[in-house]
Amino acid sequence: MANPFQEQLLKAGLVSKQKVRDTKTQKRRDRKAKVDDGSEALKQEIAAKKQAQIAKDKALNEQRFAQATEKGQVRGLITEFKRLAVDVPKGAEVKFNYTLGTKIYSVYITDKLQSQLLNGQLGIVRYEETSYLVPHKLAERVHLLVPEWCGYLWQQDAQAETVAEDDPYADYVIPDDLMW
């Protein structure tokens, strides 16, 4: 043995030969694990898989859009959300911001419309540079068929509260109508 300390422990009977072999095997495995085995190639492989998945998802979305267009659903949606859109009064003073893609859009609404948006009764759909306040179910359908048009859609999962038992701020209510 190359390690005199191991030899002393073995002679004293504090460790067995099997334990010494296991230790050597574990050391060898640890050394091999630390060796750079082409992690750059692995990173490139993962990035290529991600790009392939993105391309596959994009093709699937285009296929769904094409199928919906063939069925006339998209055209029907457009006429439906133009027909069912909630009219915003001209004197609305509350600015409601929402994101669509990477852009931030604003729409001026009343307090009543704001509470309906935040409670999940309405959604915002943006089509041809115009924002429409539509019923929530219609906004969900638009989100399923053409997600690029759905500007704001209240979802229960995003609003679910998880309160930890030892949360020091549990007694303080956070208002859900904060505007940014």
Backbone as a chain_set.jsonl record, in Angstrom:
{"seq": "MANPFQEQLLKAGLVSKQKVRDTKTQKRRDRKAKVDDGSEALKQEIAAKKQAQIAKDKALNEQRFAQATEKGQVRGLITEFKRLAVDVPKGAEVKFNYTLGTKIYSVYITDKLQSQLLNGQLGIVRYEETSYLVPHKLAERVHLLVPEWCGYLWQQDAQAETVAEDDPYADYVIPDDLMW", "coords": {"N": [[0.824, -1.182, 0.0], [0.364, 2.257, -0.659], [-0.19, 4.197, 1.109], [0.82, 4.979, 4.192], [-0.621, 5.504, 6.512], [-3.061, 4.234, 6.13], [-2.136, 1.622, 6.194], [-1.318, 1.404, 8.832], [-3.78, 1.666, 10.159], [-5.038, -0.603, 9.202], [-3.402, -2.655, 10.231], [-3.837, -2.242, 12.91], [-6.388, -3.061, 13.118], [-8.579, -1.471, 12.885], [-9.831, -0.865, 10.507], [-11.142, -2.69, 7.688], [-9.923, -4.846, 5.009], [-11.706, -4.694, 2.907], [-12.947, -2.246, 3.349], [-10.833, -0.502, 2.87], [-10.392, -1.001, 0.152], [-12.84, -0.11, -0.848], [-12.661, 2.593, -0.229], [-10.493, 3.401, -1.838], [-11.591, 2.914, -4.363], [-13.691, 4.735, -4.335], [-12.279, 7.16, -4.207], [-10.987, 7.081, -6.681], [-13.197, 7.209, -8.378], [-14.172, 9.746, -7.686], [-12.053, 11.35, -8.596], [-12.248, 10.886, -11.367], [-14.735, 11.977, -11.851], [-14.27, 14.661, -11.538], [-12.728, 15.301, -13.697], [-12.604, 17.104, -16.719], [-14.818, 16.222, -18.97], [-15.458, 17.043, -21.54], [-17.35, 19.074, -21.184], [-18.035, 21.364, -22.496], [-18.827, 20.457, -24.99], [-21.052, 19.077, -24.166], [-22.637, 21.186, -23.23], [-23.076, 22.493, -25.673], [-24.526, 20.542, -26.98], [-26.844, 20.462, -25.401], [-27.782, 23.067, -25.852], [-28.304, 22.877, -28.574], [-30.387, 21.02, -28.532], [-32.317, 22.526, -27.189], [-32.762, 24.567, -29.065], [-33.789, 23.039, -31.141], [-36.143, 22.161, -29.933], [-37.471, 24.605, -29.596], [-37.833, 25.342, -32.269], [-39.484, 23.234, -33.039], [-41.734, 23.701, -31.401], [-42.53, 26.178, -32.418], [-43.203, 25.496, -35.034], [-45.342, 23.805, -34.487], [-47.149, 25.615, -33.313], [-47.619, 27.268, -35.522], [-48.841, 25.409, -37.158], [-51.173, 24.859, -35.688], [-52.351, 27.385, -35.817], [-52.77, 27.561, -38.55], [-54.597, 25.473, -38.899], [-56.707, 26.45, -37.364], [-57.298, 28.718, -38.83], [-58.135, 27.573, -41.201], [-60.486, 26.404, -40.352], [-61.943, 28.601, -39.89], [-62.096, 29.66, -37.426], [-60.423, 31.636, -36.35], [-61.102, 33.928, -37.782], [-63.708, 34.094, -36.96], [-63.258, 34.552, -34.252], [-62.13, 37.086, -34.313], [-64.253, 38.711, -35.241], [-65.969, 38.158, -33.167], [-64.66, 39.122, -30.812], [-64.588, 41.778, -31.464], [-67.247, 42.357, -31.472], [-68.059, 41.68, -28.854], [-66.491, 43.282, -27.292], [-65.776, 45.375, -24.53], [-66.905, 48.607, -24.084], [-64.868, 51.379, -23.475], [-65.157, 54.185, -21.475], [-64.713, 57.598, -22.552], [-63.591, 59.356, -20.693], [-61.918, 57.934, -18.994], [-59.589, 57.396, -16.405], [-57.756, 55.73, -15.165], [-54.752, 54.171, -15.624], [-53.889, 51.219, -17.166], [-51.426, 48.909, -17.382], [-49.976, 46.442, -19.48], [-48.21, 43.561, -20.679], [-47.147, 42.433, -23.846], [-45.639, 40.078, -25.508], [-42.527, 41.395, -25.821], [-43.073, 43.988, -25.372], [-44.524, 46.807, -23.673], [-47.77, 47.783, -23.132], [-50.398, 50.229, -22.779], [-53.622, 50.943, -21.471], [-56.355, 53.036, -20.962], [-58.671, 52.894, -18.403], [-61.687, 52.511, -16.419], [-62.3, 52.501, -12.818], [-64.04, 50.412, -12.217], [-63.784, 48.697, -14.44], [-61.122, 48.053, -14.089], [-61.178, 46.57, -11.704], [-62.674, 44.421, -12.636], [-60.904, 43.333, -14.504], [-58.807, 42.545, -12.812], [-60.083, 40.692, -11.225], [-60.58, 38.636, -12.898], [-62.694, 38.638, -14.681], [-62.599, 39.932, -17.07], [-60.473, 40.17, -19.996], [-57.594, 41.188, -21.914], [-57.217, 41.696, -25.32], [-55.114, 42.137, -28.057], [-55.257, 43.331, -31.255], [-54.312, 44.153, -34.479], [-53.053, 46.671, -33.74], [-54.871, 47.631, -31.85], [-56.386, 47.596, -28.692], [-58.567, 45.414, -27.059], [-61.055, 45.029, -24.632], [-62.256, 42.147, -23.443], [-64.602, 39.477, -22.61], [-63.555, 37.033, -20.16], [-63.582, 34.261, -20.899], [-63.539, 34.364, -23.68], [-61.068, 35.583, -24.039], [-59.452, 33.524, -23.096], [-59.889, 31.581, -25.102], [-58.794, 32.907, -27.289], [-56.183, 32.996, -26.414], [-55.508, 30.285, -26.505], [-55.711, 29.701, -29.255], [-54.356, 31.784, -30.695], [-51.789, 32.842, -29.254], [-50.199, 35.121, -29.436], [-51.81, 37.326, -29.563], [-53.041, 37.697, -27.154], [-53.102, 39.858, -24.618], [-53.532, 40.409, -21.823], [-54.377, 38.152, -19.387], [-56.03, 36.907, -16.766], [-55.048, 34.429, -14.508], [-55.749, 31.689, -12.443], [-53.731, 30.054, -11.306], [-51.479, 31.696, -11.307], [-52.179, 33.564, -9.456], [-52.409, 32.255, -7.069], [-51.932, 31.984, -3.613], [-49.23, 31.269, -1.524], [-48.586, 30.71, 1.694], [-46.171, 30.778, 4.084], [-45.604, 29.099, 7.176], [-44.003, 30.364, 9.079], [-43.854, 32.978, 8.224], [-42.946, 36.27, 8.515], [-44.382, 38.433, 7.584], [-47.002, 37.744, 7.294], [-49.293, 38.812, 8.424], [-49.689, 41.175, 7.101], [-51.448, 42.559, 4.512], [-51.137, 42.339, 1.055], [-51.868, 44.551, -1.436], [-53.691, 43.781, -4.415], [-54.025, 45.405, -6.518], [-51.977, 47.021, -7.329], [-50.373, 49.344, -9.378], [-48.057, 49.617, -12.044]], "CA": [[0.0, 0.0, 0.0], [1.126, 3.477, -0.784], [-0.552, 5.092, 2.186], [1.234, 4.357, 5.457], [-1.665, 5.68, 7.515], [-4.017, 3.146, 5.909], [-1.49, 0.387, 6.651], [-1.346, 1.389, 10.294], [-5.159, 1.41, 10.575], [-5.325, -1.989, 8.857], [-2.691, -3.493, 11.196], [-4.455, -2.08, 14.228], [-7.694, -3.708, 13.064], [-9.643, -0.468, 12.918], [-10.523, -0.937, 9.221], [-10.956, -3.978, 7.019], [-9.395, -4.734, 3.652], [-12.819, -4.291, 2.044], [-13.155, -0.808, 3.542], [-9.715, 0.161, 2.191], [-10.667, -1.081, -1.296], [-13.969, 0.782, -1.144], [-12.168, 3.967, -0.158], [-9.693, 3.636, -3.041], [-12.518, 2.972, -5.489], [-14.429, 6.001, -4.25], [-11.337, 8.216, -4.568], [-10.788, 7.017, -8.127], [-14.437, 7.708, -8.985], [-14.213, 11.189, -7.468], [-11.099, 11.97, -9.519], [-12.814, 10.811, -12.711], [-15.879, 12.884, -11.94], [-13.777, 16.033, -11.622], [-12.055, 15.497, -14.975], [-13.454, 17.74, -17.72], [-15.095, 15.225, -20.003], [-16.093, 17.681, -22.684], [-18.558, 19.758, -20.735], [-18.381, 22.341, -23.543], [-19.601, 19.708, -25.986], [-22.343, 18.797, -23.537], [-23.391, 22.446, -23.266], [-23.5, 22.728, -27.051], [-25.566, 19.567, -27.274], [-28.061, 20.922, -24.72], [-28.255, 24.252, -26.57], [-28.876, 22.424, -29.848], [-31.678, 20.408, -28.218], [-33.243, 23.62, -26.89], [-33.108, 25.218, -30.331], [-34.663, 22.118, -31.864], [-37.447, 22.188, -29.267], [-38.092, 25.894, -29.924], [-38.28, 25.251, -33.662], [-40.613, 22.303, -33.067], [-42.881, 24.395, -30.809], [-42.955, 27.221, -33.345], [-43.884, 24.817, -36.141], [-46.619, 23.32, -33.965], [-48.024, 26.781, -33.184], [-48.022, 27.676, -36.87], [-49.777, 24.399, -37.637], [-52.444, 25.106, -35.004], [-52.92, 28.611, -36.364], [-53.255, 27.239, -39.894], [-55.811, 24.673, -38.739], [-57.762, 27.337, -36.881], [-57.656, 29.589, -39.94], [-58.916, 26.753, -42.124], [-61.809, 26.197, -39.801], [-62.629, 29.881, -39.78], [-62.204, 30.027, -36.022], [-59.739, 32.896, -36.075], [-61.928, 34.988, -38.335], [-64.851, 34.177, -36.056], [-62.795, 35.174, -33.017], [-61.946, 38.522, -34.551], [-65.568, 39.359, -35.245], [-66.579, 37.981, -31.856], [-64.161, 40.046, -29.796], [-64.987, 43.143, -31.827], [-68.652, 42.488, -31.094], [-68.213, 41.563, -27.411], [-65.559, 44.159, -26.589], [-66.368, 46.319, -23.586], [-66.589, 49.991, -24.439], [-64.202, 52.14, -22.424], [-65.581, 55.585, -21.549], [-63.663, 58.526, -22.998], [-62.979, 60.046, -19.563], [-61.263, 56.973, -18.096], [-58.349, 57.984, -15.89], [-56.854, 54.716, -14.605], [-53.877, 53.606, -16.659], [-53.632, 49.8, -16.93], [-50.307, 48.46, -18.212], [-49.854, 45.001, -19.691], [-47.137, 43.228, -21.616], [-47.457, 41.529, -24.95], [-44.312, 39.78, -26.056], [-41.512, 42.146, -25.085], [-43.495, 45.389, -25.304], [-45.49, 47.184, -22.65], [-48.854, 48.59, -23.672], [-51.255, 50.836, -21.773], [-54.988, 51.243, -21.851], [-57.011, 53.799, -19.912], [-59.923, 52.251, -18.039], [-62.307, 53.009, -15.192], [-62.047, 51.662, -11.641], [-64.875, 49.216, -12.327], [-63.144, 47.808, -15.418], [-59.878, 47.578, -13.49], [-61.5, 45.494, -10.768], [-63.092, 43.26, -13.425], [-59.683, 42.739, -15.061], [-58.028, 41.917, -11.742], [-60.847, 39.578, -10.678], [-60.665, 37.569, -13.885], [-63.926, 38.689, -15.452], [-62.249, 40.449, -18.394], [-59.114, 39.993, -20.471], [-57.229, 42.15, -22.958], [-56.746, 41.123, -26.576], [-54.594, 43.189, -28.94], [-55.301, 42.908, -32.652], [-54.113, 45.267, -35.404], [-52.723, 47.887, -33.008], [-55.995, 48.06, -31.03], [-56.619, 46.752, -27.52], [-59.98, 45.146, -26.803], [-61.405, 44.411, -23.356], [-63.222, 41.104, -23.797], [-64.865, 38.539, -21.514], [-62.435, 36.143, -19.836], [-63.633, 33.014, -21.669], [-63.101, 34.678, -25.043], [-59.622, 35.808, -23.964], [-58.833, 32.193, -22.992], [-59.925, 30.946, -26.426], [-57.796, 33.598, -28.114], [-54.866, 32.563, -25.927], [-55.263, 28.928, -26.994], [-55.538, 29.669, -30.71], [-53.348, 32.746, -31.151], [-51.267, 33.43, -28.021], [-49.555, 36.407, -29.681], [-52.808, 38.385, -29.471], [-53.577, 37.792, -25.799], [-52.283, 40.796, -23.857], [-53.671, 40.208, -20.382], [-55.316, 37.089, -19.065], [-55.912, 36.533, -15.359], [-55.042, 32.985, -14.339], [-55.828, 31.303, -11.035], [-52.451, 29.512, -10.85], [-50.543, 32.785, -11.076], [-52.639, 34.351, -8.323], [-52.5, 31.416, -5.872], [-51.045, 32.428, -2.549], [-48.638, 30.251, -0.678], [-48.16, 31.395, 2.907], [-45.349, 29.938, 4.942], [-46.041, 29.142, 8.567], [-43.191, 31.296, 9.847], [-43.728, 34.204, 7.449], [-43.118, 37.413, 9.416], [-45.278, 39.423, 6.982], [-48.276, 37.092, 7.017], [-50.395, 39.652, 8.886], [-49.803, 42.345, 6.24], [-52.113, 42.235, 3.246], [-50.552, 42.996, -0.108], [-52.962, 44.868, -2.379], [-53.487, 43.181, -5.729], [-54.31, 46.37, -7.57], [-50.85, 47.927, -7.514], [-50.113, 49.653, -10.793], [-46.655, 49.918, -12.326]], "C": [[0.864, 1.24, 0.0], [0.867, 4.424, 0.38], [-0.19, 4.449, 3.528], [0.167, 4.48, 6.55], [-2.715, 4.578, 7.381], [-3.451, 1.824, 6.416], [-1.546, 0.272, 8.167], [-2.753, 1.063, 10.797], [-5.537, -0.046, 10.32], [-4.658, -2.939, 9.863], [-3.333, -3.423, 12.572], [-5.843, -2.723, 14.268], [-8.862, -2.724, 13.109], [-10.439, -0.434, 11.607], [-10.262, -2.297, 8.605], [-10.387, -3.742, 5.619], [-10.478, -4.257, 2.693], [-13.052, -2.787, 2.14], [-12.063, -0.009, 2.834], [-9.961, 0.159, 0.686], [-11.804, -0.139, -1.678], [-13.528, 2.244, -1.162], [-11.363, 4.314, -1.408], [-10.595, 3.771, -4.268], [-13.261, 4.304, -5.503], [-13.53, 7.176, -4.635], [-11.141, 8.263, -6.079], [-12.019, 7.565, -8.849], [-14.549, 9.225, -8.847], [-13.269, 11.918, -8.415], [-11.651, 11.98, -10.944], [-13.965, 11.789, -12.889], [-15.421, 14.326, -12.105], [-13.099, 16.331, -12.95], [-13.043, 16.104, -15.966], [-13.645, 16.776, -18.881], [-15.825, 15.838, -21.194], [-17.37, 18.397, -22.293], [-18.977, 20.82, -21.75], [-19.204, 21.656, -24.629], [-20.989, 19.385, -25.441], [-23.233, 20.035, -23.544], [-23.908, 22.738, -24.668], [-24.621, 21.778, -27.445], [-26.894, 19.988, -26.643], [-28.642, 22.134, -25.434], [-28.894, 23.861, -27.897], [-30.248, 21.783, -29.615], [-32.725, 21.476, -27.916], [-33.695, 24.309, -28.172], [-34.046, 24.338, -31.147], [-36.059, 22.116, -31.263], [-38.185, 23.487, -29.577], [-38.623, 25.868, -31.347], [-39.495, 24.341, -33.782], [-41.879, 22.966, -32.513], [-43.426, 25.463, -31.752], [-43.713, 26.604, -34.519], [-45.254, 24.315, -35.703], [-47.617, 24.468, -33.809], [-48.516, 27.254, -34.547], [-49.038, 26.691, -37.448], [-51.147, 24.594, -36.991], [-53.135, 26.346, -35.563], [-53.499, 28.349, -37.755], [-54.546, 26.422, -39.822], [-56.973, 25.545, -38.286], [-58.226, 28.271, -37.995], [-58.502, 28.831, -40.95], [-60.343, 26.583, -41.629], [-62.6, 27.499, -39.686], [-62.753, 30.349, -38.345], [-61.566, 31.376, -35.732], [-60.564, 34.064, -36.586], [-63.156, 35.194, -37.45], [-64.476, 34.835, -34.736], [-62.678, 36.684, -33.18], [-63.291, 39.231, -34.515], [-66.218, 39.265, -33.871], [-66.008, 38.947, -30.829], [-64.364, 41.493, -30.186], [-66.431, 43.388, -31.386], [-68.822, 42.517, -29.574], [-67.302, 42.497, -26.614], [-66.308, 45.154, -25.716], [-65.943, 47.725, -23.994], [-65.985, 50.707, -23.246], [-64.652, 53.591, -22.554], [-64.41, 56.497, -21.903], [-62.931, 59.181, -21.83], [-62.272, 59.124, -18.589], [-59.894, 57.496, -17.691], [-57.342, 56.955, -15.372], [-56.063, 54.091, -15.745], [-53.558, 52.162, -16.281], [-52.551, 49.355, -17.903], [-50.319, 46.945, -18.315], [-48.764, 44.761, -20.712], [-47.661, 42.266, -22.669], [-46.144, 41.278, -25.667], [-43.28, 40.501, -25.197], [-41.88, 43.609, -24.934], [-44.517, 45.593, -24.199], [-46.506, 48.117, -23.295], [-49.685, 49.134, -22.518], [-52.637, 51.035, -22.347], [-55.608, 51.984, -20.667], [-58.399, 53.227, -19.674], [-60.498, 52.909, -16.791], [-61.963, 52.072, -14.038], [-62.819, 50.352, -11.719], [-64.244, 48.207, -13.294], [-61.842, 47.241, -14.859], [-60.159, 46.426, -12.525], [-61.968, 44.245, -11.512], [-61.889, 42.566, -14.054], [-58.927, 41.965, -13.982], [-58.755, 40.742, -11.102], [-61.024, 38.45, -11.682], [-61.959, 37.547, -14.664], [-63.67, 39.166, -16.87], [-60.804, 40.087, -18.73], [-58.845, 41.032, -21.54], [-56.667, 41.397, -24.146], [-56.294, 42.272, -27.454], [-54.53, 42.635, -30.356], [-55.239, 44.155, -33.522], [-53.997, 46.601, -34.678], [-53.88, 48.453, -32.187], [-56.171, 47.071, -29.892], [-58.113, 46.638, -27.277], [-60.117, 44.515, -25.428], [-62.53, 43.434, -23.641], [-63.497, 40.229, -22.589], [-63.739, 37.512, -21.372], [-62.432, 34.876, -20.684], [-63.174, 33.231, -23.105], [-61.594, 34.911, -25.063], [-58.881, 34.478, -23.829], [-58.797, 31.495, -24.344], [-58.899, 31.581, -27.35], [-56.404, 33.145, -27.705], [-54.525, 31.159, -26.408], [-54.961, 28.91, -28.485], [-54.4, 30.56, -31.191], [-52.762, 33.445, -29.924], [-50.606, 34.792, -28.214], [-50.528, 37.573, -29.522], [-53.263, 38.624, -28.043], [-52.65, 38.656, -24.946], [-52.338, 40.57, -22.368], [-54.737, 39.162, -20.153], [-55.058, 36.67, -17.626], [-55.989, 35.031, -15.255], [-54.97, 32.655, -12.865], [-54.481, 30.83, -10.507], [-51.465, 30.622, -10.517], [-50.918, 33.581, -9.83], [-52.672, 33.555, -7.023], [-51.471, 31.862, -4.843], [-50.516, 31.225, -1.785], [-48.049, 30.972, 0.523], [-47.377, 30.407, 3.76], [-45.798, 30.115, 6.384], [-45.276, 30.187, 9.372], [-42.956, 32.606, 9.093], [-43.955, 35.411, 8.367], [-44.092, 38.46, 8.884], [-46.653, 38.847, 6.672], [-49.461, 37.963, 7.419], [-50.631, 40.862, 7.992], [-50.377, 41.935, 4.891], [-51.454, 43.031, 2.136], [-51.684, 43.285, -1.094], [-52.653, 44.312, -3.751], [-53.766, 44.165, -6.849], [-53.196, 47.396, -7.711], [-50.588, 48.136, -8.994], [-48.643, 49.987, -10.947], [-46.546, 50.774, -13.543]], "O": [[1.949, 1.267, 0.581], [1.637, 5.358, 0.602], [-0.827, 3.482, 3.946], [0.084, 3.618, 7.424], [-3.202, 4.051, 8.381], [-4.171, 1.007, 6.99], [-1.787, -0.802, 8.717], [-2.915, 0.286, 11.738], [-6.26, -0.655, 11.109], [-5.273, -3.913, 10.297], [-3.372, -4.41, 13.306], [-6.407, -2.907, 15.347], [-10.004, -3.119, 13.346], [-11.597, -0.018, 11.6], [-9.293, -2.974, 8.947], [-10.367, -2.621, 5.113], [-10.196, -3.498, 1.766], [-13.321, -2.131, 1.134], [-12.339, 1.044, 2.261], [-9.767, 1.174, 0.017], [-11.74, 0.544, -2.7], [-13.969, 3.028, -2.002], [-11.529, 5.394, -1.975], [-10.381, 4.644, -5.11], [-13.434, 4.92, -6.555], [-13.979, 8.094, -5.322], [-11.13, 9.335, -6.683], [-11.89, 8.304, -9.825], [-14.972, 9.907, -9.78], [-13.614, 12.96, -8.972], [-11.529, 12.983, -11.647], [-14.141, 12.361, -13.965], [-16.107, 15.127, -12.74], [-12.913, 17.497, -13.297], [-14.191, 15.667, -16.045], [-12.731, 16.551, -19.674], [-16.708, 15.212, -21.78], [-18.367, 18.325, -23.011], [-20.161, 21.141, -21.848], [-20.174, 22.227, -25.128], [-21.977, 19.419, -26.174], [-24.428, 19.951, -23.826], [-25.045, 23.178, -24.835], [-25.551, 22.159, -28.156], [-27.946, 19.882, -27.275], [-29.857, 22.228, -25.606], [-29.902, 24.44, -28.3], [-31.167, 21.98, -30.41], [-33.878, 21.358, -28.33], [-34.879, 24.601, -28.34], [-34.986, 24.832, -31.769], [-37.05, 22.073, -31.991], [-39.396, 23.472, -29.797], [-39.739, 26.321, -31.604], [-40.426, 24.634, -34.532], [-42.962, 22.815, -33.079], [-44.64, 25.633, -31.87], [-44.741, 27.129, -34.945], [-46.218, 24.391, -36.465], [-48.794, 24.316, -34.134], [-49.687, 27.598, -34.708], [-49.976, 27.087, -38.14], [-52.17, 24.505, -37.67], [-54.351, 26.357, -35.758], [-54.572, 28.846, -38.097], [-55.477, 26.655, -40.593], [-58.094, 25.394, -38.771], [-59.414, 28.58, -38.092], [-59.467, 29.369, -41.493], [-61.291, 26.616, -42.414], [-63.8, 27.479, -39.411], [-63.442, 31.331, -38.071], [-62.104, 32.168, -34.958], [-60.708, 35.076, -35.899], [-63.586, 36.324, -37.22], [-65.267, 35.583, -34.162], [-63.074, 37.454, -32.305], [-63.445, 40.243, -33.831], [-66.933, 40.177, -33.453], [-66.76, 39.537, -30.054], [-64.32, 42.367, -29.321], [-66.787, 44.494, -30.978], [-69.632, 43.287, -29.056], [-67.343, 42.497, -25.384], [-67.337, 45.701, -26.113], [-64.762, 47.988, -24.22], [-66.522, 50.651, -22.139], [-64.542, 54.172, -23.633], [-63.258, 56.197, -21.587], [-61.758, 59.529, -21.964], [-62.046, 59.514, -17.443], [-59.131, 57.98, -18.527], [-56.177, 57.295, -15.164], [-56.629, 53.556, -16.699], [-53.02, 51.905, -15.204], [-52.743, 49.419, -19.117], [-50.636, 46.25, -17.35], [-48.434, 45.639, -21.509], [-48.502, 41.408, -22.402], [-45.609, 42.155, -26.345], [-43.173, 40.25, -23.997], [-41.084, 44.395, -24.421], [-45.269, 44.687, -23.84], [-46.144, 49.113, -23.922], [-49.683, 48.577, -21.42], [-52.807, 51.265, -23.544], [-55.409, 51.605, -19.513], [-59.199, 53.089, -20.599], [-59.859, 53.767, -16.183], [-61.41, 50.992, -14.244], [-62.308, 49.302, -11.33], [-64.18, 47.013, -13.001], [-61.497, 46.089, -15.123], [-59.45, 45.42, -12.536], [-61.695, 43.128, -11.073], [-61.855, 41.338, -14.129], [-58.462, 40.851, -14.224], [-58.117, 39.88, -10.498], [-61.571, 37.403, -11.336], [-62.296, 36.523, -15.258], [-64.435, 38.844, -17.78], [-60.017, 39.742, -17.849], [-59.77, 41.686, -22.02], [-55.765, 40.57, -24.009], [-57.001, 43.271, -27.588], [-53.865, 41.637, -30.632], [-56.01, 45.095, -33.333], [-54.741, 47.541, -34.959], [-53.873, 49.639, -31.859], [-56.114, 45.858, -30.095], [-58.835, 47.635, -27.287], [-59.389, 43.582, -25.09], [-63.626, 43.835, -24.034], [-62.717, 40.23, -21.637], [-63.064, 37.172, -22.343], [-61.371, 34.456, -21.145], [-62.497, 32.379, -23.679], [-60.914, 34.487, -25.997], [-57.796, 34.319, -24.388], [-57.79, 30.884, -24.699], [-58.215, 30.887, -28.102], [-55.541, 32.933, -28.558], [-53.362, 30.874, -26.691], [-54.066, 28.194, -28.933], [-53.575, 30.138, -32.001], [-53.202, 34.543, -29.585], [-50.465, 35.545, -27.25], [-50.089, 38.712, -29.359], [-53.828, 39.679, -27.755], [-51.548, 38.235, -24.594], [-51.3, 40.542, -21.707], [-55.856, 39.269, -20.656], [-53.993, 36.141, -17.307], [-56.879, 34.409, -15.836], [-54.211, 33.276, -12.12], [-54.113, 31.163, -9.381], [-50.701, 30.511, -9.558], [-50.054, 34.208, -9.215], [-52.939, 34.128, -5.967], [-50.303, 32.086, -5.159], [-51.253, 30.297, -1.45], [-47.114, 31.759, 0.38], [-47.872, 29.334, 4.108], [-46.312, 31.169, 6.758], [-45.847, 30.826, 10.256], [-41.944, 33.27, 9.319], [-45.037, 35.559, 8.934], [-44.579, 39.291, 9.65], [-47.391, 39.413, 5.865], [-50.528, 37.864, 6.815], [-51.669, 41.514, 8.107], [-49.836, 41.058, 4.217], [-51.24, 44.237, 2.257], [-52.378, 42.368, -1.533], [-51.511, 44.355, -4.208], [-53.744, 43.786, -8.02], [-53.437, 48.516, -8.161], [-50.586, 47.179, -9.769], [-48.05, 50.588, -10.051], [-45.441, 51.137, -13.946]]}, "num_chains": 1, "name": "protein.A"}
